[in-house]
Short mmCIF file of C-alpha atoms and ligand atoms in Angstrom, two decimals:
data_model
loop_
_atom_site.label_atom_id
_atom_site.label_comp_id
_atom_site.label_asym_id
_atom_site.label_seq_id
_atom_site.Cartn_x
_atom_site.Cartn_y
_atom_site.Cartn_z
CA UNK Y 1 25.21 -13.53 4.48
CA UNK Y 2 26.23 -9.95 2.80
CA UNK Y 3 24.09 -7.27 1.64
CA UNK Y 4 25.69 -7.38 -1.60
CA UNK Y 5 24.60 -11.92 -1.78
CA UNK Y 6 21.47 -10.74 -0.46
CA UNK Y 7 20.97 -8.56 -3.16
CA UNK Y 8 22.00 -11.03 -5.88
CA UNK Y 9 19.78 -14.15 -4.31
CA UNK Y 10 16.62 -11.41 -4.26
CA UNK Y 11 17.73 -10.61 -8.27
CA UNK Y 12 17.40 -13.70 -8.92
CA UNK Y 13 13.74 -14.52 -8.02
CA UNK Y 14 14.68 -16.22 -4.49
CA UNK Y 15 11.45 -15.28 -2.51
CA UNK Y 16 13.36 -16.22 0.66
CA UNK Y 17 15.75 -13.80 0.42
CA UNK Y 18 12.69 -11.70 -0.54
CA UNK Y 19 11.93 -12.92 2.94
CA UNK Y 20 14.35 -12.00 4.47
CA UNK Y 21 14.76 -9.16 3.20
CA UNK Y 22 11.27 -7.71 4.00
CA UNK Y 23 12.43 -8.75 7.76
CA UNK Y 24 15.69 -6.76 7.10
CA UNK Y 25 13.73 -3.48 6.04
CA UNK Y 26 11.14 -3.87 9.30
CA UNK Y 27 13.30 -4.61 12.53
CA UNK Y 28 13.21 -1.23 14.09
CA UNK Y 29 16.88 -2.46 14.90
CA UNK Y 30 19.85 1.01 13.90
CA UNK Y 31 22.36 -2.01 11.72
CA UNK Y 32 19.35 -3.48 9.94
CA UNK Y 33 18.44 -0.29 9.27
CA UNK Y 34 21.67 1.15 7.72
CA UNK Y 35 21.62 -2.70 5.89
CA UNK Y 36 18.73 -2.38 4.84
CA UNK Y 37 18.94 1.00 2.99
CA UNK Y 38 22.33 -0.43 1.17
CA UNK Y 39 20.62 -3.04 0.05
CA UNK Y 40 17.33 -1.09 -1.03
CA UNK Y 41 19.85 1.86 -2.67
CA UNK Y 42 21.78 -1.99 -4.41
CA UNK Y 43 18.48 -3.15 -5.90
CA UNK Y 44 17.55 0.75 -7.32
CA UNK Y 45 19.86 0.21 -10.47
CA UNK Y 46 17.66 -3.54 -11.40
CA UNK Y 47 15.14 -0.72 -12.29
CA UNK Y 48 12.28 -3.70 -13.26
CA UNK Y 49 8.72 -1.90 -12.58
CA UNK Y 50 4.96 -3.72 -11.08
CA UNK Y 51 2.34 -3.51 -11.93
CA UNK Y 52 1.49 -2.27 -8.22
CA UNK Y 53 -2.27 -1.76 -7.39
CA UNK Y 54 -3.20 -0.85 -4.10
CA UNK Y 55 -6.96 -2.21 -2.88
CA UNK Y 56 -8.70 -1.14 0.08
CA UNK Y 57 -12.08 -1.56 1.55
CA UNK Y 58 -14.02 -2.01 4.60
CA UNK Y 59 -13.30 -5.02 6.60
CA UNK Y 60 -15.19 -8.18 5.67
CA UNK Y 61 -15.91 -6.57 1.81
CA UNK Y 62 -13.93 -9.68 0.66
CA UNK Y 63 -10.14 -7.80 -0.72
CA UNK Y 64 -8.07 -11.29 0.71
CA UNK Y 65 -10.56 -13.44 -1.52
CA UNK Y 66 -10.16 -11.48 -4.02
CA UNK Y 67 -6.34 -11.05 -3.74
CA UNK Y 68 -6.36 -14.53 -3.84
CA UNK Y 69 -9.01 -15.54 -6.71
CA UNK Y 70 -7.46 -12.70 -8.43
CA UNK Y 71 -4.34 -13.66 -8.04
CA UNK Y 72 -4.52 -16.75 -8.70
CA UNK Y 73 -5.75 -15.48 -12.34
CA UNK Y 74 -2.52 -14.26 -13.80
CA UNK Y 75 -0.45 -16.79 -11.75
CA UNK Y 76 -2.61 -18.95 -14.24
CA UNK Y 77 -1.48 -16.11 -17.62
CA UNK Y 78 1.39 -16.76 -15.94
CA UNK Y 79 2.62 -13.45 -14.03
CA UNK Y 80 4.34 -13.46 -10.23
CA UNK Y 81 2.09 -11.54 -7.98
CA UNK Y 82 3.27 -10.61 -4.57
CA UNK Y 83 0.94 -9.81 -2.03
CA UNK Y 84 1.47 -7.36 0.45
CA UNK Y 85 -0.78 -5.99 3.96
CA UNK Y 86 -1.15 -2.54 5.95
CA UNK Y 87 -3.00 -2.77 8.38
CA UNK Y 88 -2.92 -0.19 10.63
CA UNK Y 89 -5.22 -0.92 13.21
CA UNK Y 90 -1.84 -2.14 15.56
CA UNK Y 91 -4.85 -3.46 17.89
CA UNK Y 92 -5.94 -6.44 15.96
CA UNK Y 93 -3.40 -8.71 16.70
CA UNK Y 94 -2.63 -11.14 14.15
CA UNK Y 95 -6.20 -11.95 13.72
CA UNK Y 96 -5.74 -10.33 9.64
CA UNK Y 97 -2.56 -12.35 9.52
CA UNK Y 98 -4.04 -15.36 10.28
CA UNK Y 99 -7.06 -14.69 7.88
CA UNK Y 100 -5.15 -14.08 5.32
CA UNK Y 101 -3.03 -17.55 4.95
CA UNK Y 102 -6.18 -19.47 5.45
CA UNK Y 103 -7.86 -16.59 2.84
CA UNK Y 104 -5.21 -16.84 0.44
CA UNK Y 105 -4.61 -20.75 1.10
CA UNK Y 106 -4.79 -21.70 -3.01
CA UNK Y 107 -2.54 -18.75 -3.88
CA UNK Y 108 -0.11 -19.28 -0.86
CA UNK Y 109 0.74 -22.56 -2.52
CA UNK Y 110 2.03 -20.92 -5.85
CA UNK Y 111 5.32 -20.96 -6.80
CA UNK Y 112 5.37 -17.55 -8.76
CA UNK Y 113 2.95 -15.77 -6.34
CA UNK Y 114 4.37 -14.31 -2.80
CA UNK Y 115 2.35 -13.68 -0.05
CA UNK Y 116 3.97 -11.40 2.98
CA UNK Y 117 1.30 -10.48 5.84
CA UNK Y 118 1.83 -7.13 7.91
CA UNK Y 119 4.16 -6.37 9.69
CA UNK Y 120 3.42 -5.57 13.47
CA UNK Y 121 4.38 -2.01 14.35
CA UNK Y 122 2.07 0.80 15.75
CA UNK Y 123 3.09 3.45 14.12
CA UNK Y 124 0.50 4.14 10.18
CA UNK Y 125 3.60 5.89 8.67
CA UNK Y 126 5.98 3.82 10.10
CA UNK Y 127 4.61 1.08 9.18
CA UNK Y 128 4.34 2.56 5.31
CA UNK Y 129 6.90 3.44 5.04
CA UNK Y 130 8.45 -0.07 5.02
CA UNK Y 131 5.56 -1.38 2.75
CA UNK Y 132 6.63 0.81 0.56
CA UNK Y 133 10.31 -0.53 0.51
CA UNK Y 134 8.84 -4.21 0.46
CA UNK Y 135 7.38 -3.32 -2.81
CA UNK Y 136 10.91 -2.29 -4.44
CA UNK Y 137 12.02 -5.96 -3.23
CA UNK Y 138 9.19 -7.28 -4.49
CA UNK Y 139 9.74 -5.26 -7.82
CA UNK Y 140 13.53 -5.83 -7.78
CA UNK Y 141 12.71 -9.63 -7.60
CA UNK Y 142 10.92 -9.96 -10.25
CA UNK Y 143 7.78 -9.62 -9.59
CA UNK Y 144 4.64 -8.24 -12.19
CA UNK Y 145 2.29 -7.22 -10.23
CA UNK Y 146 2.00 -6.28 -6.33
CA UNK Y 147 -1.30 -5.91 -4.90
CA UNK Y 148 -1.36 -4.48 -1.26
CA UNK Y 149 -3.97 -5.03 0.66
CA UNK Y 150 -4.92 -2.16 3.37
CA UNK Y 151 -8.30 -1.97 5.90
CA UNK Y 152 -10.29 1.31 4.54
CA UNK Y 153 -9.87 3.32 7.34
CA UNK Y 154 -9.84 7.14 6.38
CA UNK Y 155 -5.85 8.04 5.87
CA UNK Y 156 -4.54 4.06 4.93
CA UNK Y 157 -6.31 4.42 1.51
CA UNK Y 158 -4.11 7.71 1.25
CA UNK Y 159 -0.59 5.96 2.78
CA UNK Y 160 -1.66 3.09 0.10
CA UNK Y 161 -2.25 5.40 -2.90
CA UNK Y 162 0.82 7.13 -2.40
CA UNK Y 163 2.73 3.42 -2.89
CA UNK Y 164 0.23 1.79 -5.95
CA UNK Y 165 -0.09 2.63 -9.60
CA UNK Y 166 -3.84 2.16 -10.16
CA UNK Y 167 -5.35 1.84 -6.43
CA UNK Y 168 -8.79 -0.19 -6.12
CA UNK Y 169 -11.59 0.62 -4.48
CA UNK Y 170 -14.04 -2.68 -3.16
CA UNK Y 171 -17.15 -1.50 -1.97
CA UNK Y 172 -19.95 -3.59 -0.37
CA UNK Y 173 -23.95 -4.26 -2.60
CA UNK Y 174 -25.63 -1.77 -0.91
CA UNK Y 175 -28.57 0.76 -0.33
CA UNK Y 176 -28.53 4.18 -1.38
CA UNK Y 177 -27.61 5.36 2.31
CA UNK Y 178 -24.30 3.34 2.38
CA UNK Y 179 -22.67 4.87 -0.98
CA UNK Y 180 -22.96 8.48 0.68
CA UNK Y 181 -20.48 6.22 3.69
CA UNK Y 182 -18.06 6.05 0.64
CA UNK Y 183 -16.32 9.47 1.47
CA UNK Y 184 -15.75 12.03 -1.52
CA UNK Y 185 -12.09 11.98 -0.70
CA UNK Y 186 -11.82 8.51 -1.12
CA UNK Y 187 -14.03 8.78 -4.22
CA UNK Y 188 -11.28 11.13 -5.51
CA UNK Y 189 -8.51 9.30 -5.21
CA UNK Y 190 -10.23 5.11 -6.60
CA UNK Y 191 -8.56 4.26 -10.44
CA UNK Y 192 -11.59 1.76 -10.42
CA UNK Y 193 -14.35 0.82 -7.87
CA UNK Y 194 -15.20 -2.70 -7.76
CA UNK Y 195 -18.73 -4.03 -6.43
CA UNK Y 196 -17.42 -7.06 -5.41
CA UNK Y 197 -20.46 -10.48 -4.31
CA UNK Y 198 -22.14 -9.61 -7.30
CA UNK Y 199 -23.21 -13.09 -6.79
CA UNK Y 200 -26.63 -15.51 -5.66
CA UNK Y 201 -29.36 -13.00 -4.22
CA UNK Y 202 -27.14 -10.67 -3.97
CA UNK Y 203 -26.16 -9.79 -7.25
CA UNK Y 204 -28.83 -8.09 -8.72
CA UNK Y 205 -27.62 -5.40 -5.70
CA UNK Y 206 -23.97 -5.37 -6.72
CA UNK Y 207 -25.24 -3.88 -9.83
CA UNK Y 208 -27.67 -1.13 -9.21
CA UNK Y 209 -24.73 -0.18 -6.29
CA UNK Y 210 -22.09 -0.31 -9.55
CA UNK Y 211 -24.39 1.85 -11.23
CA UNK Y 212 -25.26 4.40 -8.59
CA UNK Y 213 -20.73 4.62 -8.08
CA UNK Y 214 -21.14 5.37 -12.13
CA UNK Y 215 -23.25 7.74 -12.22
CA UNK Y 216 -21.04 9.44 -8.68
CA UNK Y 217 -17.64 8.72 -10.33
CA UNK Y 218 -19.49 10.49 -13.51
CA UNK Y 219 -19.59 13.20 -11.49
CA UNK Y 220 -16.10 14.01 -10.08
CA UNK Y 221 -14.02 16.54 -10.77
CA UNK Y 222 -11.69 14.80 -13.99
CA UNK Y 223 -8.58 13.78 -13.78
CA UNK Y 224 -5.70 14.59 -15.86
CA UNK Y 225 -4.27 11.48 -14.89
CA UNK Y 226 -7.71 9.64 -17.03
CA UNK Y 227 -8.34 8.37 -20.28
CA UNK Y 228 -12.10 9.62 -21.47
CA UNK Y 229 -14.66 6.78 -19.16
CA UNK Y 230 -12.05 5.94 -16.44
CA UNK Y 231 -12.89 5.99 -13.99
CA UNK Y 232 -15.09 3.09 -13.88
CA UNK Y 233 -17.83 0.88 -11.35
CA UNK Y 234 -17.80 -2.72 -12.42
CA UNK Y 235 -19.02 -5.66 -10.64
CA UNK Y 236 -16.87 -8.40 -9.77
CA UNK Y 237 -17.49 -11.35 -7.31
CA UNK Y 238 -14.31 -12.64 -5.99
CA UNK Y 239 -16.14 -15.77 -4.95
CA UNK Y 240 -16.90 -17.65 -7.69
CA UNK Y 241 -14.14 -15.34 -10.34
CA UNK Y 242 -17.00 -13.62 -12.41
CA UNK Y 243 -15.62 -10.29 -14.10
CA UNK Y 244 -12.25 -10.33 -13.07
CA UNK Y 245 -10.88 -11.14 -16.09
CA UNK Y 246 -12.60 -7.51 -17.13
CA UNK Y 247 -11.67 -6.08 -14.43
CA UNK Y 248 -7.94 -6.99 -14.99
CA UNK Y 249 -8.78 -5.97 -19.38
CA UNK Y 250 -10.22 -1.98 -17.59
CA UNK Y 251 -6.63 -1.94 -15.75
CA UNK Y 252 -4.40 -2.91 -18.35
CA UNK Y 253 -5.71 -0.43 -20.53
CA UNK Y 254 -5.84 2.68 -17.82
CA UNK Y 255 -2.23 1.58 -17.43
CA UNK Y 256 -0.76 1.23 -20.65
CA UNK Y 257 -2.59 4.23 -21.95
CA UNK Y 258 -1.00 6.39 -18.81
CA UNK Y 259 2.54 4.95 -20.02
CA UNK Y 260 2.21 6.35 -22.98
CA UNK Y 261 0.61 9.61 -21.60
CA UNK Y 262 3.65 10.07 -19.32
CA UNK Y 263 1.31 9.53 -16.32
CA UNK Y 264 2.89 6.33 -14.89
CA UNK Y 265 6.30 8.23 -15.04
CA UNK Y 266 4.96 11.59 -12.46
CA UNK Y 267 2.92 9.91 -10.35
CA UNK Y 268 6.22 7.71 -8.83
CA UNK Y 269 8.36 10.41 -9.10
CA UNK Y 270 5.26 12.83 -7.08
CA UNK Y 271 4.85 9.85 -4.93
CA UNK Y 272 9.20 9.41 -4.37
CA UNK Y 273 8.71 13.28 -3.13
CA UNK Y 274 6.04 12.16 -1.09
CA UNK Y 275 7.99 9.59 0.78
CA UNK Y 276 11.09 11.42 1.15
CA UNK Y 277 9.31 13.67 2.53
CA UNK Y 278 7.36 11.08 5.53
CA UNK Y 279 11.12 9.98 6.02
CA UNK Y 280 13.08 13.81 6.22
CA UNK Y 281 9.73 14.19 9.11
CA UNK Y 282 9.92 10.82 10.05
CA UNK Y 283 13.21 11.02 11.58
CA UNK Y 284 13.16 14.61 12.96
CA UNK Y 285 10.42 13.41 15.32
CA UNK Y 286 12.01 9.99 15.79
CA UNK Y 287 14.96 12.50 17.47
CA UNK Y 288 11.76 13.70 19.98
CA UNK Y 289 11.29 10.28 20.67
CA UNK Y 290 15.92 9.59 22.18
CA UNK Y 291 15.63 9.10 26.35
CA UNK Y 292 17.61 12.03 26.66
CA UNK Y 293 15.69 14.40 23.80
CA UNK Y 294 12.63 12.93 26.67
CA UNK Y 295 13.94 14.56 29.99
CA UNK Y 296 15.22 17.93 28.15
CA UNK Y 297 11.40 17.67 26.78
CA UNK Y 298 10.27 17.11 30.37
CA UNK Y 299 12.90 20.01 31.61
CA UNK Y 300 12.11 22.64 29.15
CA UNK Y 301 8.07 21.50 29.60
CA UNK Y 302 8.68 22.06 33.38
CA UNK Y 303 9.99 25.26 32.56
CA UNK Y 304 7.63 26.35 31.00
CA UNK Y 305 5.10 25.19 33.09
CA UNK Y 306 6.27 27.54 35.82
CA UNK Y 307 6.31 30.36 33.59
CA UNK Y 308 10.18 30.67 34.47
CA UNK Y 309 10.20 30.25 30.12
CA UNK Y 310 7.77 31.07 27.96
CA UNK Y 311 6.33 28.86 25.88
CA UNK Y 312 8.77 29.54 22.94
CA UNK Y 313 11.63 30.35 24.15
CA UNK Y 314 11.27 26.78 25.92
CA UNK Y 315 10.36 25.72 22.05
CA UNK Y 316 13.66 27.55 21.54
CA UNK Y 317 16.28 25.84 23.34
CA UNK Y 318 14.67 22.39 22.52
CA UNK Y 319 15.27 22.80 19.08
CA UNK Y 320 18.77 24.45 19.61
CA UNK Y 321 18.66 20.88 21.99
CA UNK Y 322 17.54 18.89 18.34
CA UNK Y 323 20.39 20.77 16.54
CA UNK Y 324 23.39 20.28 18.27
CA UNK Y 325 22.96 16.52 19.68
N1 GTP V 401 -20.62 -14.34 -1.65
C1 GTP V 401 -19.65 -13.97 -1.66
N2 GTP V 401 -19.03 -13.38 -0.73
C2 GTP V 401 -17.76 -13.07 -0.68
C3 GTP V 401 -17.02 -12.42 -1.92
N3 GTP V 401 -15.71 -12.34 -1.63
C4 GTP V 401 -15.68 -12.06 -0.28
N4 GTP V 401 -16.59 -12.79 0.58
C5 GTP V 401 -16.87 -13.03 2.18
O1 GTP V 401 -17.38 -12.53 2.61
C6 GTP V 401 -16.06 -13.01 3.84
C7 GTP V 401 -14.97 -11.47 3.98
O2 GTP V 401 -14.10 -11.86 3.29
P1 GTP V 401 -12.85 -11.83 3.05
O3 GTP V 401 -12.19 -11.44 2.39
O4 GTP V 401 -12.40 -11.98 4.64
O5 GTP V 401 -12.71 -9.40 3.70
P2 GTP V 401 -11.37 -8.61 3.97
O6 GTP V 401 -12.50 -7.16 3.19
O7 GTP V 401 -10.05 -9.37 3.75
O8 GTP V 401 -11.91 -8.28 5.19
P3 GTP V 401 -10.59 -7.82 6.63
O9 GTP V 401 -9.57 -8.61 5.39
O10 GTP V 401 -11.11 -8.49 8.05
O11 GTP V 401 -10.41 -6.28 6.11
C8 GTP V 401 -15.70 -13.92 3.93
O12 GTP V 401 -16.93 -14.75 4.49
C9 GTP V 401 -15.84 -14.21 2.38
O13 GTP V 401 -16.12 -15.62 1.94
C10 GTP V 401 -17.93 -12.92 -2.87
O14 GTP V 401 -17.19 -12.47 -4.06
N5 GTP V 401 -19.33 -13.54 -2.45
MG1 MG V 402 -8.19 -9.36 4.05
#
């Protein structure tokens, strides 16, 4: 199938075409990359916008369960929902994919939902760049909400917040010590904190934890992209499906305010700038990975080690080589 046809099918909302296009953007083959770029250029003209929601949290906090319940609620409201995952740990080979499929069993059967497990690539930056493109494809396919799940391991939060309009932090009920376990930088990134598992015997602890986080959020520096009383901390139960409608209402309030104030558009522009920089950096580094470049690196490294060249002039020669090739 050619790119024009594939693009048209995506625009018509065809999920199989969408899945195929995501496979294309994830491919490492140079010819696939060229096709993917052409496809994305074409689809960028559609100007459809979804609400992109990034969701992060430690393993087992209930991200997948939340996405299933929350996604089902949205689908029930007539919205089309896509789910993508960024898995920063390539070591967890496929385990989480299987987990997600079983944990999102209901959602995966919905005709108005699309679930794509994380691509199996090693480098987080690489995975995230392609996830960003997968988000754009879902958007062109007319999905109203795109949920992006990532395991919180420090840098993955930054990456996911760069691809979302709203960044949610899912936390577990816990004692006061745990609160300090969440890094300040991550708290500052969050647009909303959801304390999950607010059910059964954990409910009182969840309520207390939520109040602690709400207090911690109030102590943070006020951000221009937040209206009065935001960011908020709320309790939810993904299993019992409590608090989901309230959380959704808050997300909508925040989104509408940001759109009206111009923050939404400014954020997307800043993200485009960020990903442009990432693409350039990545391409430059990729230039070092070719067999010829490696040989040249080895040769010049040896020259530096042997004292035949200073490290600086060896580096200059390497850069000259890269420019010429
Ligand atoms: N009591 C209770 N348990 C929950 C809730 N949400 C999730 N769980 C349980 O927590 C466990 C982990 O849930 P997942 O949804 O797989 O968590 P996750 O954050 O996606 O985990 P990873 O993808 O491995 O990082 C499962 O046994 C769920 O049943 C909840 O609201 N209440
Ligand atoms: Mg999960």
